[in-house]
Amino acid sequence: MNHFIVLAVLLPLRTCYTTHSQQESIVFPVTYLNVSKELAFQRLLVEWDVGKSAHDAELAMLFEIQVRRIGETTTVWTEFHNVTLDKSGDPLHWMWDSDLPLECMSHSVRIRSKAEASKIWSEWSPWKTVLGLDTLNNSGPQIFPNEKIVEEGSDLTLCCIGRKGHIIEEFSLYPAPHVFNHTNSQIGLLTVKNVAHQAVPHITVYCRESCTEEECYDHAVLFVGKPPNIPNDFSCETQDMRTVTCTWSQGGDTYLYGSHSPKYTLSEEFSQNPIPCTVTCSEQCSCSWDIGQQRIYNITMTVENPLGKKTATDVFDVTHRIYPAAPFQLWEECRDTEITLYWKYQNKGFELFCQTEVVQPDGKVKLHNSSDSHLHYASITLSGLQPYTEYTARVHCAAAEHFWRWSEWSEAQTIRTMEAAPSGKLDIWREITQVQGGRNVTLFWKQAPGFRANGGSISYEVAWEKEEGASKLERMSFSSACNSTRISIDNHSYRVSIMAKNDVNYSLPSVLIIPRGTEKELSGSELQEEQINGTDDGIFISWDPRHMYDSYIIDWCNFPTLQPCDLQWKRFRPNTSSALINSAAFVPGVRYSFRIYGSVGNRVSLLKKKTGYLRELPPLFDPKVEKVELTFNAVTLSWDSYPTDESQSGFIRGYHVYVSPIQEVCSLQGSRKHVLPDNSVLCKYTIENPEEKRYTVEHLLSNTKYKLAVKAYTGGGETPIVNFIYIDTPFNSNMLYLLVLLVIVPSLVAAICHWKLNWVKDCCCPVIPSPNKSKVLSFKEFKIGSEKVLKVSDCIPDMLAVDNKAETQELHPWSQLSSAPTEAKTDHNSSWIYPSENEERAFTHTPTPQTHTWFENFAYSSHFADESCPYQIPETLETGKAEPSVVLYQPHYYFDISNEDAASTPGETPGRKTSLRYISQTDVHCLGRRL
């Protein structure tokens, strides 16, 4: 026995040793093979074995498995399968999912094996075949799968098996694209890639053989859907510690309905029991059941459809998942500033913490927390409320010890507080108008931002009395629809008060002092009104703040051209120095006037007056030229009645005067060019003073037509030029006078001169003899330098004229060299002497020194006292000089010119004051001689 045991032990050791050493040569062929199909999943199930010895050796085996379809020459699938055998001897299993329905074709499987350490494969097992429906004799074509749930986005292969001896002629589906293939004439294949869900609930597949009988057709229906999503927001809770309710969201649509829609099941993992509840789904799915004594749960929820399943879990303690029911039956107790709110709730043995939501009249929400609870109800007191005001309140609660979440809100309750006396003061203002014997004061009031009526009905009471001295207090009452009144007072100072009143009491009075004052003081006429500019947001106003005032007031009229003008006012704090005034009534082109007041002790003082536009527009109308003054080169235009006041749609900044000749382009001096839309050019003159309503255009042309226009302009520009005035400049009469002076008068003078030509010629242009034409030059030449010299002794003059006129001494520069020393004046007495040839010969030469009289005739010489003149006065010549000199002709005889007939000798001539002028004649015969 012991020996057997030893063998038993050694045998395995030996076997193991032998197996290990001979693994490369040991082969374990497949001894058993079976193939079946699972049509629901289009799956082949393969079962095989390699014999008991392989199991006993507990070898690690490698199996090669091949799958092929009958009728195809290639293998459609090859897979290597690793298995470590054990001694149990159980057969081996393998599964293969086919992309083609197994009904379409017969499939065959074969296997071979080897030990992992071996290099030698066993022989292939015989093919094991699972027959398809193609081997059967069907009554008509068949489509597989004939009803299938297809996951969206997957690929799908369909087949249609025809009857033996028939050919598949048409195989299609609607409404999806398809690819048609066929392996033989009897089987048709159709593959759809990336199947998508269409608008129709299903896809229909059609198959037709090559015949027209009813048995030649077949069809199938496919559904495209999605697997279920993981449930969202899955959680469980209780309201009363008796029932647990689990809720979750369904997730996205699976496109599968009816019997294919998702199915939900719940189970408890601790007890391993299913949850006995019915699932209901609308917006959310829920399931409820009684909890009994169990407090801690582990709930698993499973959702499943034909394409898959998903799960979600929730582990919880019931006492930590309390979701209270909503409070109900709310009621209240009201006062003027407080509300006490009560409500009931379902208290099942746990403490609640509640929250009250109060909606204010302005829409703001306030939350108030409370934990005050009684046996069957709870309450909260809301304070700090406004009198006679509606509030809306609602309540929700939660577990105080273990907060899970708030309950649903209770129904909202609308509550109004009680009435109280008006709070705050009215904002009041006044407008004072001076009248005969006193003043009319228009009082205005409105509810200030801090004022509250605090009641349903309200009225106003106005009271006034003199500020100084005893006077009767006068009162007037007005309804809530009134906001102004007019009172008449004298010129004394008055105290005015206005109060609001409701059914409870009066508000605090608003007081205003109407000071005594003249009309000038009331209107502030001594203040200069300043111009201001508006913006898109309003009209900006600024002022210089003063520390003495406790507030500032600005008033204006919304409709300045109407009566009443809708007076408005606004108050500002003492540290304010500017404001942007805007109103829905402000429109462009309307001038608004603003008055700025400082207020202290209920008294106001006018500080500034300002006026401006929201936006300036061009003037409403053009200046009307009332007077035109014309000259031949200028025109003066006047438009004195043109208004520049608040009736205009902007501040008149000045004027433009446009001028142009009708037929020409304007280019007047001192103007600027202005081009119209039609490209015509005007001359433009600018007047920058709006009060200067007269202008003179100069440098015009006479007798010319001009067109003119006068336009006013504002900060908003000016209107287009449409209308012109036309003028004709008159003819320039000065030009006529100039024409007379320059043309007619010279013509007349020329005519007279032509008529008296000879006389004028003798007077104005006497004939001057030309020496070159005189016969006197026919003598023999005697030259000094380049000059011809005529000796008087060689010439017998025809006539001599003796002129006693003293002025002749001034006319001839040589006369100053006369030897006569006297300068006494003599009366003008000219004598004409006609000597004869005989008389000349009677003259004898006297060589003794004598006083000489010179005969001059400038027509014969071109030199007058020239420094280079070769003629010298005889007295300046020195007689002792050896070199020759030229002595001018000295007359041998002197004529006594005291009378016309007598001649004097040289001895009688000294002392006589005479001057002689020699008058030459052109026809004089002279005899000359060489010196």
PDB file of N, CA and C in Angstrom, residues 589-591 613 615-619 644-645 647-653 714-716:
ATOM      1  N   GLY A 589     -34.869 123.356 -29.602  1.00  0.00           N
ATOM      2  CA  GLY A 589     -35.398 124.562 -30.235  1.00  0.00           C
ATOM      3  C   GLY A 589     -36.266 125.410 -29.345  1.00  0.00           C
ATOM      4  N   VAL A 590     -36.382 125.081 -28.053  1.00  0.00           N
ATOM      5  CA  VAL A 590     -37.181 125.882 -27.110  1.00  0.00           C
ATOM      6  C   VAL A 590     -36.234 126.414 -26.043  1.00  0.00           C
ATOM      7  N   ARG A 591     -36.341 127.719 -25.775  1.00  0.00           N
ATOM      8  CA  ARG A 591     -35.469 128.334 -24.778  1.00  0.00           C
ATOM      9  C   ARG A 591     -36.106 128.202 -23.398  1.00  0.00           C
ATOM     10  N   TYR A 613     -30.910 126.124 -24.248  1.00  0.00           N
ATOM     11  CA  TYR A 613     -31.673 125.182 -25.049  1.00  0.00           C
ATOM     12  C   TYR A 613     -31.150 123.765 -24.787  1.00  0.00           C
ATOM     13  N   ARG A 615     -31.097 121.690 -27.203  1.00  0.00           N
ATOM     14  CA  ARG A 615     -30.258 121.697 -28.395  1.00  0.00           C
ATOM     15  C   ARG A 615     -30.735 122.828 -29.295  1.00  0.00           C
ATOM     16  N   GLU A 616     -29.779 123.650 -29.734  1.00  0.00           N
ATOM     17  CA  GLU A 616     -30.136 124.765 -30.596  1.00  0.00           C
ATOM     18  C   GLU A 616     -30.455 124.269 -32.004  1.00  0.00           C
ATOM     19  N   LEU A 617     -31.454 124.920 -32.611  1.00  0.00           N
ATOM     20  CA  LEU A 617     -31.824 124.637 -33.988  1.00  0.00           C
ATOM     21  C   LEU A 617     -31.562 125.878 -34.837  1.00  0.00           C
ATOM     22  N   PRO A 618     -31.514 125.757 -36.149  1.00  0.00           N
ATOM     23  CA  PRO A 618     -31.383 126.950 -36.994  1.00  0.00           C
ATOM     24  C   PRO A 618     -32.557 127.891 -36.778  1.00  0.00           C
ATOM     25  N   PRO A 619     -32.384 129.179 -37.096  1.00  0.00           N
ATOM     26  CA  PRO A 619     -33.484 130.145 -36.884  1.00  0.00           C
ATOM     27  C   PRO A 619     -34.750 129.721 -37.604  1.00  0.00           C
ATOM     28  N   THR A 644     -34.243 138.772 -31.669  1.00  0.00           N
ATOM     29  CA  THR A 644     -33.181 137.889 -31.156  1.00  0.00           C
ATOM     30  C   THR A 644     -33.536 137.353 -29.774  1.00  0.00           C
ATOM     31  N   ASP A 645     -34.831 137.369 -29.427  1.00  0.00           N
ATOM     32  CA  ASP A 645     -35.255 136.983 -28.074  1.00  0.00           C
ATOM     33  C   ASP A 645     -35.593 135.501 -28.017  1.00  0.00           C
ATOM     34  N   SER A 647     -38.152 133.922 -28.716  1.00  0.00           N
ATOM     35  CA  SER A 647     -38.982 133.365 -29.776  1.00  0.00           C
ATOM     36  C   SER A 647     -38.153 132.580 -30.789  1.00  0.00           C
ATOM     37  N   GLN A 648     -36.849 132.750 -30.769  1.00  0.00           N
ATOM     38  CA  GLN A 648     -35.988 132.043 -31.705  1.00  0.00           C
ATOM     39  C   GLN A 648     -35.709 130.629 -31.195  1.00  0.00           C
ATOM     40  N   SER A 649     -35.329 129.765 -32.132  1.00  0.00           N
ATOM     41  CA  SER A 649     -35.044 128.366 -31.785  1.00  0.00           C
ATOM     42  C   SER A 649     -33.590 128.156 -31.400  1.00  0.00           C
ATOM     43  N   GLY A 650     -32.865 129.224 -31.173  1.00  0.00           N
ATOM     44  CA  GLY A 650     -31.476 129.158 -30.732  1.00  0.00           C
ATOM     45  C   GLY A 650     -30.987 130.570 -30.470  1.00  0.00           C
ATOM     46  N   PHE A 651     -29.857 130.689 -29.797  1.00  0.00           N
ATOM     47  CA  PHE A 651     -29.271 132.009 -29.579  1.00  0.00           C
ATOM     48  C   PHE A 651     -28.731 132.538 -30.909  1.00  0.00           C
ATOM     49  N   ILE A 652     -29.206 133.743 -31.302  1.00  0.00           N
ATOM     50  CA  ILE A 652     -28.701 134.347 -32.531  1.00  0.00           C
ATOM     51  C   ILE A 652     -27.266 134.775 -32.281  1.00  0.00           C
ATOM     52  N   ARG A 653     -26.329 134.121 -32.951  1.00  0.00           N
ATOM     53  CA  ARG A 653     -24.908 134.414 -32.777  1.00  0.00           C
ATOM     54  C   ARG A 653     -24.421 135.523 -33.714  1.00  0.00           C
ATOM     55  N   THR A 714     -27.380 130.399 -35.602  1.00  0.00           N
ATOM     56  CA  THR A 714     -27.360 130.076 -34.173  1.00  0.00           C
ATOM     57  C   THR A 714     -26.333 128.978 -33.941  1.00  0.00           C
ATOM     58  N   GLY A 715     -26.300 128.469 -32.711  1.00  0.00           N
ATOM     59  CA  GLY A 715     -25.439 127.338 -32.422  1.00  0.00           C
ATOM     60  C   GLY A 715     -25.844 126.095 -33.185  1.00  0.00           C
ATOM     61  N   GLY A 716     -27.067 126.097 -33.740  1.00  0.00           N
ATOM     62  CA  GLY A 716     -27.526 124.982 -34.553  1.00  0.00           C
ATOM     63  C   GLY A 716     -27.355 125.208 -36.030  1.00  0.00           C
TER      64      GLY A 716
END
